Coordinates of C-alpha atoms in Angstrom, one line a residue:
Chain A
X4 CA 117.2 85.0 132.2
X5 CA 114.8 85.9 134.7
X6 CA 116.4 89.1 135.4
X7 CA 116.9 90.0 131.7
X8 CA 113.1 89.4 131.2
X9 CA 112.1 91.7 134.1
X10 CA 114.7 94.3 132.9
X11 CA 113.3 94.0 129.4
X12 CA 109.6 94.4 130.5
X13 CA 110.6 97.5 132.5
X14 CA 112.4 98.9 129.4
X15 CA 109.4 98.4 127.2
X16 CA 107.0 99.8 129.7
X17 CA 109.1 102.9 129.8
X18 CA 109.9 103.3 126.0
X19 CA 106.4 102.6 124.8
X20 CA 104.7 104.7 127.6
X21 CA 102.6 101.8 128.7
X22 CA 101.0 103.8 131.4
X23 CA 100.1 101.9 134.8
X24 CA 101.6 98.6 133.6
X25 CA 104.1 96.5 135.7
X26 CA 106.2 93.6 134.6
X27 CA 103.8 91.3 136.4
X28 CA 101.1 92.4 133.8
X29 CA 102.9 91.1 130.7
X30 CA 102.8 87.4 130.2
X31 CA 106.4 86.0 129.2
X32 CA 104.8 84.1 126.1
X33 CA 101.8 86.3 125.1
X34 CA 102.1 87.9 121.7
X35 CA 103.3 91.5 121.8
X36 CA 101.2 92.5 118.7
X37 CA 97.8 92.0 117.8
X38 CA 94.5 92.1 120.0
X39 CA 95.4 89.4 122.3
X40 CA 98.6 90.6 123.9
X41 CA 99.8 94.2 124.4
X42 CA 98.2 95.4 121.2
X43 CA 101.5 97.2 120.0
X44 CA 101.4 98.9 116.6
X45 CA 103.9 99.5 113.8
X46 CA 105.4 102.6 115.6
X47 CA 106.0 100.5 118.6
X48 CA 107.9 97.9 116.5
X49 CA 110.2 100.9 115.3
X50 CA 110.7 102.0 118.9
X51 CA 111.5 98.5 119.9
X52 CA 114.1 98.4 117.2
X53 CA 115.6 101.6 118.7
X54 CA 115.5 100.0 122.2
X55 CA 117.5 96.9 120.9
X56 CA 120.3 98.9 119.5
X57 CA 120.5 101.5 122.5
X58 CA 120.3 98.9 125.3
X59 CA 121.9 95.8 123.7
X60 CA 123.9 96.8 120.8
X61 CA 121.7 94.8 118.5
X62 CA 120.8 96.1 115.0
X63 CA 117.6 94.9 113.3
X64 CA 117.4 96.2 109.8
X65 CA 113.8 95.9 109.1
X66 CA 110.5 96.0 110.7
X67 CA 109.9 92.4 109.4
X68 CA 112.9 91.2 111.2
X69 CA 111.8 93.1 114.3
X70 CA 108.3 91.4 114.2
X71 CA 110.0 87.9 114.2
X72 CA 112.1 88.9 117.2
X73 CA 109.3 90.6 119.0
X74 CA 106.9 87.8 118.9
X75 CA 106.9 87.5 122.7
X76 CA 109.0 88.7 125.8
X77 CA 110.6 85.1 126.0
X78 CA 111.5 85.0 122.4
X79 CA 112.9 88.6 122.7
X80 CA 114.9 87.9 125.8
X81 CA 116.5 84.7 124.3
X82 CA 117.4 86.7 121.0
X83 CA 119.2 89.4 123.3
X84 CA 120.9 86.7 125.2
X85 CA 122.2 85.2 122.0
X86 CA 123.2 88.4 120.1
X87 CA 123.8 91.3 122.6
X88 CA 127.0 93.2 122.2
X89 CA 126.6 95.3 125.3
Chain B
X13 CA 78.5 128.4 121.0
X14 CA 80.2 125.9 123.5
X15 CA 83.7 126.8 124.2
X16 CA 86.2 125.2 126.4
X17 CA 89.8 125.6 127.4
X18 CA 92.5 124.0 129.4
X19 CA 94.7 126.2 131.8
X20 CA 98.4 126.4 131.0
X21 CA 100.4 123.7 133.0
X22 CA 97.3 121.8 134.2
X23 CA 98.0 118.1 134.9
X24 CA 96.8 116.5 131.8
X25 CA 97.1 112.9 132.9
X26 CA 94.6 113.7 135.8
X27 CA 92.3 115.4 133.2
X28 CA 92.5 112.2 131.1
X29 CA 91.8 110.0 134.0
X30 CA 88.8 112.0 135.0
X31 CA 87.3 112.3 131.2
X32 CA 88.3 109.3 129.6
X33 CA 90.5 106.6 131.3
X34 CA 90.3 103.8 128.9
X35 CA 92.3 104.9 125.8
X36 CA 96.0 104.2 126.5
X37 CA 97.1 105.6 123.3
X38 CA 96.8 109.1 125.0
X39 CA 100.2 108.2 126.9
X40 CA 101.9 108.0 123.5
X41 CA 100.9 111.4 122.4
X42 CA 102.8 114.6 122.4
X43 CA 101.5 117.4 124.5
X44 CA 99.8 119.2 121.5
X45 CA 97.9 116.0 120.7
X46 CA 97.1 115.4 124.4
X47 CA 95.6 118.9 124.7
X48 CA 93.6 118.6 121.4
X49 CA 92.3 115.2 122.4
X50 CA 91.1 116.5 125.7
X51 CA 89.6 119.6 124.5
X52 CA 87.6 117.6 122.1
X53 CA 86.6 115.2 124.9
X54 CA 85.3 118.3 126.8
X55 CA 83.5 119.5 123.7
X56 CA 81.8 116.4 122.6
X57 CA 81.9 114.0 125.5
X58 CA 78.1 114.1 125.9
X59 CA 77.2 114.3 122.2
X60 CA 74.6 111.8 121.2
X61 CA 75.7 109.3 118.4
X62 CA 79.3 109.8 119.1
X63 CA 81.8 107.4 117.5
X64 CA 79.5 106.9 114.6
X65 CA 81.9 107.6 111.4
X66 CA 80.9 110.9 110.0
X67 CA 82.4 112.9 107.2
X68 CA 80.5 116.3 107.8
X69 CA 82.7 117.4 110.6
X70 CA 86.0 119.2 110.1
X71 CA 88.9 119.5 112.7
X72 CA 90.8 122.8 112.2
X73 CA 93.7 123.3 114.4
X74 CA 95.5 126.7 114.8
X75 CA 98.7 127.8 116.6
X76 CA 101.7 129.9 116.3
X77 CA 104.3 127.3 117.2
X78 CA 102.9 124.2 115.6
X79 CA 104.4 121.2 117.2
X80 CA 107.7 123.0 118.5
X81 CA 107.6 121.3 122.0
X82 CA 107.7 117.9 120.5
X83 CA 110.2 119.0 117.7
X84 CA 112.7 120.0 120.5
X85 CA 112.1 116.6 122.2
X86 CA 112.8 114.7 119.0
X87 CA 115.9 116.9 118.2
X88 CA 117.2 115.9 121.7
X89 CA 116.8 112.1 120.9
X90 CA 118.7 112.7 117.7
X91 CA 121.9 113.3 119.7
X92 CA 121.5 109.6 120.9
X93 CA 119.1 107.5 118.9
X94 CA 116.3 109.2 116.8
X95 CA 113.0 108.1 118.2
X96 CA 110.5 107.1 115.7
X97 CA 107.6 107.5 118.4
X98 CA 108.7 111.2 118.9
X99 CA 109.4 111.7 115.2
X100 CA 105.7 111.0 114.2
X101 CA 104.4 113.7 116.2
X102 CA 106.7 116.3 114.5
X103 CA 104.0 117.7 112.4
X104 CA 101.3 120.3 113.5
X105 CA 98.4 118.3 112.0
X106 CA 98.9 115.0 114.0
X107 CA 96.7 116.3 116.6
X108 CA 94.0 116.8 114.2
X109 CA 94.5 113.1 113.2
X110 CA 94.4 111.9 116.7
X111 CA 91.1 113.6 117.3
X112 CA 89.8 112.0 114.1
X113 CA 90.8 108.5 115.0
X114 CA 89.4 108.8 118.5
X115 CA 86.0 110.2 117.2
X116 CA 85.7 108.6 113.6
X117 CA 85.7 112.0 111.9
X118 CA 86.4 111.1 108.4
X119 CA 86.0 114.7 107.0
X120 CA 88.4 117.5 106.4
X121 CA 91.4 118.1 108.9
X122 CA 93.9 120.7 108.8
X123 CA 96.5 122.5 110.8
X124 CA 97.3 126.4 110.2
X125 CA 100.1 128.4 111.5
X126 CA 99.5 132.1 112.3
X127 CA 101.5 134.8 113.6
X128 CA 99.2 135.3 116.5
X129 CA 95.8 134.5 117.9
X130 CA 94.0 136.4 115.2
X131 CA 90.3 135.6 115.9
X132 CA 88.8 137.4 112.8
X133 CA 91.4 135.7 110.6
X134 CA 90.6 132.2 112.3
X135 CA 86.9 133.0 111.8
X136 CA 87.3 133.8 108.0
X137 CA 89.4 130.6 107.6
X138 CA 86.7 128.5 109.1
X139 CA 84.0 130.2 107.1
X140 CA 86.0 129.5 104.0
X141 CA 86.3 125.8 105.0
X142 CA 82.6 125.6 104.9
X143 CA 82.8 125.9 101.2
X144 CA 83.3 122.1 101.3
X145 CA 80.0 120.5 100.0
X146 CA 79.7 118.0 102.9
X147 CA 81.2 119.7 105.9
X148 CA 78.4 120.9 108.2
X149 CA 80.3 121.9 111.3
X150 CA 83.9 122.2 112.7
X151 CA 85.9 121.6 115.9
X152 CA 88.1 124.6 115.8
X153 CA 91.1 124.8 118.3
X154 CA 93.8 127.4 119.1
X155 CA 96.5 125.3 120.7
X156 CA 99.9 127.0 121.1
X157 CA 102.3 124.8 122.9
X158 CA 105.8 126.1 122.7
X159 CA 107.0 123.8 125.5
X160 CA 105.5 120.8 127.5
X161 CA 104.6 122.9 130.5
X162 CA 103.1 126.1 129.1
X163 CA 100.4 126.6 126.6
X164 CA 97.3 128.3 125.5
X165 CA 94.5 125.8 124.7
X166 CA 90.9 126.5 123.6
X167 CA 88.4 124.9 121.3
X168 CA 84.9 125.5 120.1
X169 CA 82.4 124.1 117.7
X170 CA 81.5 126.2 114.8
X171 CA 78.3 125.5 112.7
X172 CA 77.9 126.3 108.9
Chain C
X2 CA 80.5 130.0 92.3
X3 CA 83.6 132.1 91.4
X4 CA 85.9 130.5 89.0
X5 CA 89.7 130.4 90.2
X6 CA 92.5 130.3 87.8
X7 CA 96.1 129.9 88.0
X8 CA 97.6 133.1 86.7
X9 CA 101.3 132.6 87.5
X10 CA 103.8 130.0 88.3
X11 CA 107.3 129.8 89.6
X12 CA 109.8 126.9 90.3
X13 CA 113.0 126.5 92.1
X14 CA 114.3 122.9 91.9
X15 CA 117.6 121.0 91.7
X16 CA 116.7 120.1 88.1
X17 CA 116.0 123.5 86.9
X18 CA 114.6 126.9 87.7
X19 CA 112.1 127.5 84.9
X20 CA 108.9 125.5 84.2
X21 CA 110.5 124.6 80.7
X22 CA 113.7 123.3 82.2
X23 CA 111.9 121.2 84.8
X24 CA 109.6 119.7 82.4
X25 CA 112.5 118.8 80.1
X26 CA 114.2 116.9 83.1
X27 CA 111.0 115.2 83.8
X28 CA 110.6 114.0 80.3
X29 CA 114.1 112.8 80.0
X30 CA 114.1 111.2 83.4
X31 CA 116.9 113.3 84.8
X32 CA 116.5 113.4 88.5
X33 CA 117.8 115.8 91.0
X34 CA 116.9 115.9 94.7
X35 CA 119.1 118.2 96.5
X36 CA 120.5 121.7 95.9
X37 CA 124.1 122.6 95.7
X38 CA 124.1 125.0 98.4
X39 CA 128.0 125.8 98.1
X40 CA 127.4 129.5 97.4
X41 CA 124.7 130.2 99.9
X42 CA 125.5 132.6 102.5
X43 CA 122.1 133.9 103.9
X44 CA 120.4 132.9 107.1
X45 CA 117.5 130.8 105.7
X46 CA 117.8 128.7 102.6
X47 CA 114.2 127.6 103.0
X48 CA 113.0 131.3 103.0
X49 CA 115.3 132.2 100.2
X50 CA 114.0 129.5 97.7
X51 CA 110.6 130.2 98.8
X52 CA 111.0 134.0 98.0
X53 CA 112.7 133.1 94.7
X54 CA 109.9 130.8 93.5
X55 CA 107.3 133.6 94.6
X56 CA 109.0 136.3 92.7
X57 CA 109.0 134.2 89.5
X58 CA 105.3 133.5 90.0
X59 CA 104.2 137.2 90.6
X60 CA 106.1 138.5 87.5
X61 CA 103.6 141.1 86.0
X62 CA 101.1 140.9 88.7
X63 CA 100.5 143.8 90.9
X64 CA 100.5 143.2 94.7
X65 CA 97.9 145.0 96.6
X66 CA 96.4 145.0 100.1
X67 CA 93.9 142.4 98.7
X68 CA 96.7 139.9 97.7
X69 CA 97.0 137.1 100.1
X70 CA 99.6 134.7 101.0
X71 CA 99.4 131.0 101.8
X72 CA 102.7 129.0 102.7
X73 CA 102.9 125.3 102.4
X74 CA 105.7 123.6 104.4
X75 CA 106.1 120.8 106.9
X76 CA 109.1 121.9 108.6
X77 CA 110.3 125.2 107.3
X78 CA 113.5 126.3 109.1
X79 CA 113.9 123.2 111.4
X80 CA 117.5 122.7 110.5
X81 CA 118.0 125.7 112.8
X82 CA 116.0 124.2 115.7
X83 CA 117.4 125.4 119.2
X84 CA 119.2 128.2 117.7
X85 CA 116.6 130.5 116.0
X86 CA 112.8 131.0 116.3
X87 CA 111.7 128.5 113.7
X88 CA 108.1 129.2 113.8
X89 CA 106.5 128.8 110.3
X90 CA 104.7 132.0 111.2
X91 CA 108.0 133.9 111.4
X92 CA 109.0 132.4 108.1
X93 CA 105.8 133.4 106.3
X94 CA 106.0 136.9 107.6
X95 CA 109.7 137.2 106.2
X96 CA 108.6 135.7 103.0
X97 CA 105.5 138.2 102.7
X98 CA 107.8 141.1 103.6
X99 CA 110.1 140.1 100.9
X100 CA 107.5 140.1 98.1
X101 CA 105.6 143.1 99.3
X102 CA 102.4 141.3 100.6
X103 CA 100.9 143.2 103.6
X104 CA 97.8 140.9 104.3
X105 CA 98.5 138.5 107.1
X106 CA 100.1 135.2 105.8
X107 CA 98.6 131.9 106.3
X108 CA 100.7 128.8 106.8
X109 CA 99.1 125.4 106.1
X110 CA 101.2 122.7 107.6
X111 CA 99.2 119.3 106.8
X112 CA 102.0 116.9 106.5
X113 CA 102.5 115.7 103.1
X114 CA 99.2 117.0 101.7
X115 CA 100.2 120.7 102.6
X116 CA 100.4 121.6 98.8
X117 CA 96.9 120.7 98.1
X118 CA 95.7 121.9 101.4
X119 CA 97.4 125.3 100.8
X120 CA 96.0 125.6 97.1
X121 CA 92.5 124.8 98.3
X122 CA 92.9 127.4 101.0
X123 CA 93.9 129.9 98.3
X124 CA 90.9 128.8 96.2
X125 CA 88.6 129.4 99.0
X126 CA 90.2 132.8 99.7
X127 CA 89.4 133.9 96.2
X128 CA 85.9 132.5 96.2
X129 CA 85.2 134.4 99.6
X130 CA 85.6 137.5 97.5
X131 CA 88.0 139.0 100.3
X132 CA 91.1 138.6 98.1
X133 CA 91.9 139.4 94.5
X134 CA 95.0 137.3 94.2
X135 CA 96.6 134.6 96.5
X136 CA 100.1 133.6 96.4
X137 CA 100.5 130.0 97.2
X138 CA 104.0 128.9 97.9
X139 CA 105.2 125.4 98.7
X140 CA 108.7 124.9 100.1
X141 CA 110.9 122.4 101.8
X142 CA 114.6 122.0 102.5
X143 CA 116.7 119.1 103.5
X144 CA 117.7 118.9 107.1
X145 CA 119.2 116.2 109.4
X146 CA 116.1 116.5 111.5
X147 CA 113.8 115.2 108.7
X148 CA 116.3 112.8 107.3
X149 CA 117.0 111.3 110.6
X150 CA 113.2 111.0 111.2
X151 CA 112.4 109.0 108.1
X152 CA 115.5 107.1 108.6
X153 CA 114.1 105.8 112.0
X154 CA 110.9 105.2 110.4
X155 CA 112.7 102.7 107.9
X156 CA 111.0 104.7 105.0
X157 CA 114.0 105.7 103.2
X158 CA 114.9 103.8 100.0
X159 CA 118.7 102.8 99.7
X160 CA 118.3 103.4 95.8
X161 CA 116.5 105.9 93.5
X162 CA 112.8 105.3 94.4
X163 CA 110.5 103.2 92.4
X164 CA 106.9 104.3 92.5
X165 CA 104.4 101.4 92.2
X166 CA 107.2 98.9 91.3
X167 CA 107.3 95.4 92.8
X168 CA 110.8 96.1 94.0
X169 CA 110.1 99.5 95.6
X170 CA 112.0 99.9 99.0
X171 CA 110.7 103.4 100.1
X172 CA 111.1 107.1 99.5
X173 CA 113.8 109.5 98.8
X174 CA 113.5 113.0 100.2
X175 CA 114.0 116.0 97.9
X176 CA 114.0 119.9 98.3
X177 CA 112.3 122.4 96.2
X178 CA 110.2 125.6 96.2
X179 CA 107.0 126.1 93.9
X180 CA 104.6 129.0 93.8
X181 CA 101.2 129.6 92.1
X182 CA 99.2 132.8 91.9
X183 CA 95.5 132.2 92.0
X184 CA 92.9 134.7 90.9
X185 CA 89.3 135.0 89.6
X186 CA 91.1 136.6 86.5
X187 CA 90.9 134.3 83.7
X188 CA 94.1 132.2 83.3
X189 CA 95.0 129.1 81.2
X190 CA 94.3 126.6 84.1
X191 CA 91.2 126.5 86.4
X192 CA 91.3 124.7 89.7
X193 CA 87.7 123.7 89.8
X194 CA 87.5 121.4 92.8
X195 CA 89.6 120.3 95.8
X196 CA 88.9 118.3 98.9
X197 CA 90.7 116.9 102.1
X198 CA 89.6 113.8 104.0
X199 CA 91.0 111.8 107.0
X200 CA 91.4 108.0 107.2
X201 CA 90.6 108.3 111.0
X202 CA 92.6 105.2 111.3
X203 CA 96.3 105.7 112.0
X204 CA 98.6 108.8 112.5
X205 CA 101.5 107.2 110.3
X206 CA 100.1 104.3 108.5
X207 CA 97.7 104.8 105.5
X208 CA 94.3 103.2 105.6
X209 CA 94.3 99.5 104.4
X210 CA 91.1 100.3 102.6
X211 CA 92.2 103.6 101.1
X212 CA 89.4 105.3 102.9
X213 CA 90.3 108.9 103.0
X214 CA 91.8 108.8 99.4
X215 CA 88.7 107.1 98.2
X216 CA 86.4 109.6 99.8
X217 CA 88.5 112.3 98.2
X218 CA 88.1 110.8 94.7
X219 CA 84.4 110.2 95.3
X220 CA 84.1 113.9 96.2
X221 CA 86.0 115.4 93.2
X222 CA 84.3 113.0 90.7
X223 CA 80.9 114.5 91.4
X224 CA 82.0 117.3 89.0
X225 CA 84.2 115.4 86.4
X226 CA 83.4 113.1 83.6
X227 CA 85.8 110.1 83.8
X228 CA 86.5 110.4 80.0
X229 CA 87.8 113.9 80.5
X230 CA 90.6 112.9 82.7
X231 CA 94.0 112.9 80.9
X232 CA 95.9 111.6 83.8
X233 CA 95.9 111.2 87.5
X234 CA 99.3 112.5 89.1
X235 CA 99.3 110.4 92.2
X236 CA 101.3 110.7 95.4
X237 CA 103.3 107.6 94.6
X238 CA 105.9 108.0 97.3
X239 CA 107.4 104.4 96.5
X240 CA 106.8 103.2 100.1
X241 CA 105.1 99.8 100.1
X242 CA 102.0 101.0 102.0
X243 CA 101.2 104.2 100.1
X244 CA 101.4 102.9 96.8
X245 CA 99.2 99.9 97.7
X246 CA 96.8 102.2 99.3
X247 CA 96.4 104.3 96.3
X248 CA 95.8 101.5 94.1
X249 CA 92.9 100.4 96.3
X250 CA 91.4 103.8 96.5
X251 CA 91.7 104.3 92.7
X252 CA 90.1 100.8 92.2
X253 CA 87.2 101.7 94.5
X254 CA 86.7 104.8 92.6
X255 CA 86.5 103.0 89.3
X256 CA 89.5 104.7 88.0
X257 CA 91.9 101.7 87.6
X258 CA 92.0 102.4 83.7
X259 CA 92.9 106.0 83.8
X260 CA 96.6 106.8 83.1
X261 CA 98.5 107.5 86.3
X262 CA 101.9 108.8 86.9
X263 CA 104.2 109.6 89.9
X264 CA 106.9 112.2 89.7
X265 CA 108.8 111.4 92.9
X266 CA 111.3 109.5 90.8
X267 CA 112.4 112.8 89.5
X268 CA 112.2 115.2 92.5
X269 CA 112.2 112.8 95.4
X270 CA 109.5 113.5 98.0
X271 CA 109.6 117.3 98.5
X272 CA 107.0 117.2 101.3
X273 CA 105.3 120.8 101.7
X274 CA 106.4 121.5 98.1
X275 CA 105.2 118.4 96.4
X276 CA 101.6 119.3 95.7
X277 CA 102.4 122.7 94.1
X278 CA 105.6 121.5 92.2
X279 CA 103.9 118.4 90.8
X280 CA 100.8 120.3 89.9
X281 CA 102.8 122.8 88.0
X282 CA 104.9 120.2 86.1
X283 CA 101.6 118.3 85.4
X284 CA 100.1 121.4 83.9
X285 CA 103.2 122.0 81.6
X286 CA 103.1 118.4 80.6
X287 CA 99.4 118.5 79.6
X288 CA 100.2 121.8 77.7
X289 CA 102.9 119.7 75.7
X290 CA 100.2 117.1 75.0
X291 CA 101.9 114.4 77.1
X292 CA 101.7 112.2 80.2
X293 CA 104.9 112.2 81.9
X294 CA 106.5 109.0 82.5
X295 CA 106.9 107.3 86.0
X296 CA 110.7 107.2 86.6
X297 CA 111.6 104.1 88.6
X298 CA 108.6 102.1 87.6
X299 CA 109.2 98.8 85.8
X300 CA 107.0 95.9 87.0
X301 CA 103.7 96.3 88.6
X302 CA 104.0 95.9 92.4
X303 CA 100.6 96.8 93.8
X304 CA 97.5 94.4 94.4
X305 CA 94.9 96.2 92.5
X306 CA 95.1 97.2 88.8
X307 CA 96.7 100.7 88.0
X308 CA 97.3 102.0 84.7
X309 CA 100.7 103.4 85.6
X310 CA 102.5 105.3 82.8
X311 CA 106.0 103.8 82.7
X312 CA 106.9 105.8 79.5
X313 CA 105.7 109.2 78.1
X314 CA 102.4 109.0 76.2
X315 CA 100.1 111.2 74.6
X316 CA 97.6 113.0 77.0
X317 CA 93.9 112.9 75.9
X318 CA 91.4 114.8 77.9
X319 CA 90.5 118.1 79.4
X320 CA 91.8 117.9 83.0
X321 CA 93.9 116.0 85.3
X322 CA 93.7 115.0 89.1
X323 CA 96.3 115.6 91.7
X324 CA 96.4 113.2 94.8
X325 CA 98.3 113.5 98.0
X326 CA 98.4 111.5 101.3
X327 CA 100.1 112.0 104.6
X328 CA 100.7 111.4 108.1
X329 CA 98.0 112.3 110.4
X330 CA 95.7 110.2 108.1
X331 CA 95.2 113.1 105.7
X332 CA 94.6 112.7 101.9
X333 CA 93.8 115.3 99.5
X334 CA 92.6 115.6 95.8
X335 CA 92.5 118.4 93.3
X336 CA 91.0 118.9 89.9
X337 CA 93.0 121.2 87.3
X338 CA 91.1 121.8 84.2
X339 CA 92.6 123.5 81.0
X340 CA 91.2 126.9 80.1
X341 CA 88.3 126.3 82.4
X342 CA 86.5 125.0 79.4
X343 CA 83.6 122.7 80.0

């Protein structure tokens, strides 16, 4: 799980162009959206949906489903571990 | 009239760090938007009362190739998984939107595509834009960016 | 200030190639979003339909060195990306050559409000006194490029779109070309005002307060008596956010009770063609004394009150407003007044 979390953080930093951030900067349990956490927005949600399919073979049909899964890195990693097809 | 430009191939990240440094959305922008964003910083960076919402300043962006560089990037992503973050920049007017968001410009914004840098025609279009009853001045830019490494980028402020 | 009139119109759409045919389709709720391109063998379908619409609009009008051309499109020839020069400027030159316009063409590419932005540019060119006539053409064709993009934004509806309906699921993409000739010579319809305003909020999501759209309405209402408005042809893409935003802007502008319709259920979202196409169809509807129905609308699905015309009804008034909103935070409004009468 620890490896998946680090890998996921690196992929997120890369695909969302989070310049200058390292995996250590992202708290596993902090919200990804809203002002407290990474402050991601609606386009980022869509880009994370692409990341899920591209890297883990998981299809999320709607942004609202995405927002459930993308609550935090920990939630996202657990969802990937449970549902990944690649 | 204050006029600024960014040389073709310049390192935009360094320029951003020098001029701004605290606007992470910059890194999500396409090259066209980065150029427009930075040109505007160079033009209005020291303006008094900046960031107060205003409706009386227009943003008018001209080019020959629109957002072609980013169109090519998006088309490449289509071969695999089309990227929403790239697709949203596949319009020539997004740069004007980014300038508006950054500076709280709530006035007219438009993108024009012309066959070449035709200054008399650009000046005529800007004069015509001043027919708007509220517009008092305009950030005018010629940013032609056919690829992510080569461009012509200049901007100036025109007053009614 | 110089008055500017529409003195010619041309349409090329999947539901008809004359204003009359297209109006009938809109009245009867016959939708058609894509052309049958079976017999097409040219190099650019986009330029072909743009030229055809322009030729219809300029019938009987002499083209001179003082005739301008404004082209409205978002993506032009993008279906040929990587294989040809897809610059919108190159397309505009080809179109100008085909219809004999020698003045430098101007392309306005302002996302989904391009149509209003291009008409406004044309109006301003006439008012500047530097042009006698301006041909304004809006055109858009379907491509994998545009389709895949809206698909990855999760903006496409799996069913025919339902503007303002509680079950709306997004937009349908459409293709069309529409052209208008503007002039200071008196015509049946006057464009009395037009405006563009930016939300300054987000590049792909409309303002939660309808800021730019509201500012557009406030601007054009300076010259309009509310009682004179026969209807407002809204943008009405049928995405959850757009329609909600428009309801807020109309409410803030005190226009919640004015009849409203959206035509995307007939044509789909024709992007760069939408403003000009929907304005021409709205002029024709007004001339027939009606407010067109909003195909796809059944049950109110926005927070603020909007007087959506579900069915055809009589048009009462002297003018109509056209609204558009688009990516980049742009919003536009335009006033079309019958006969230019006060």
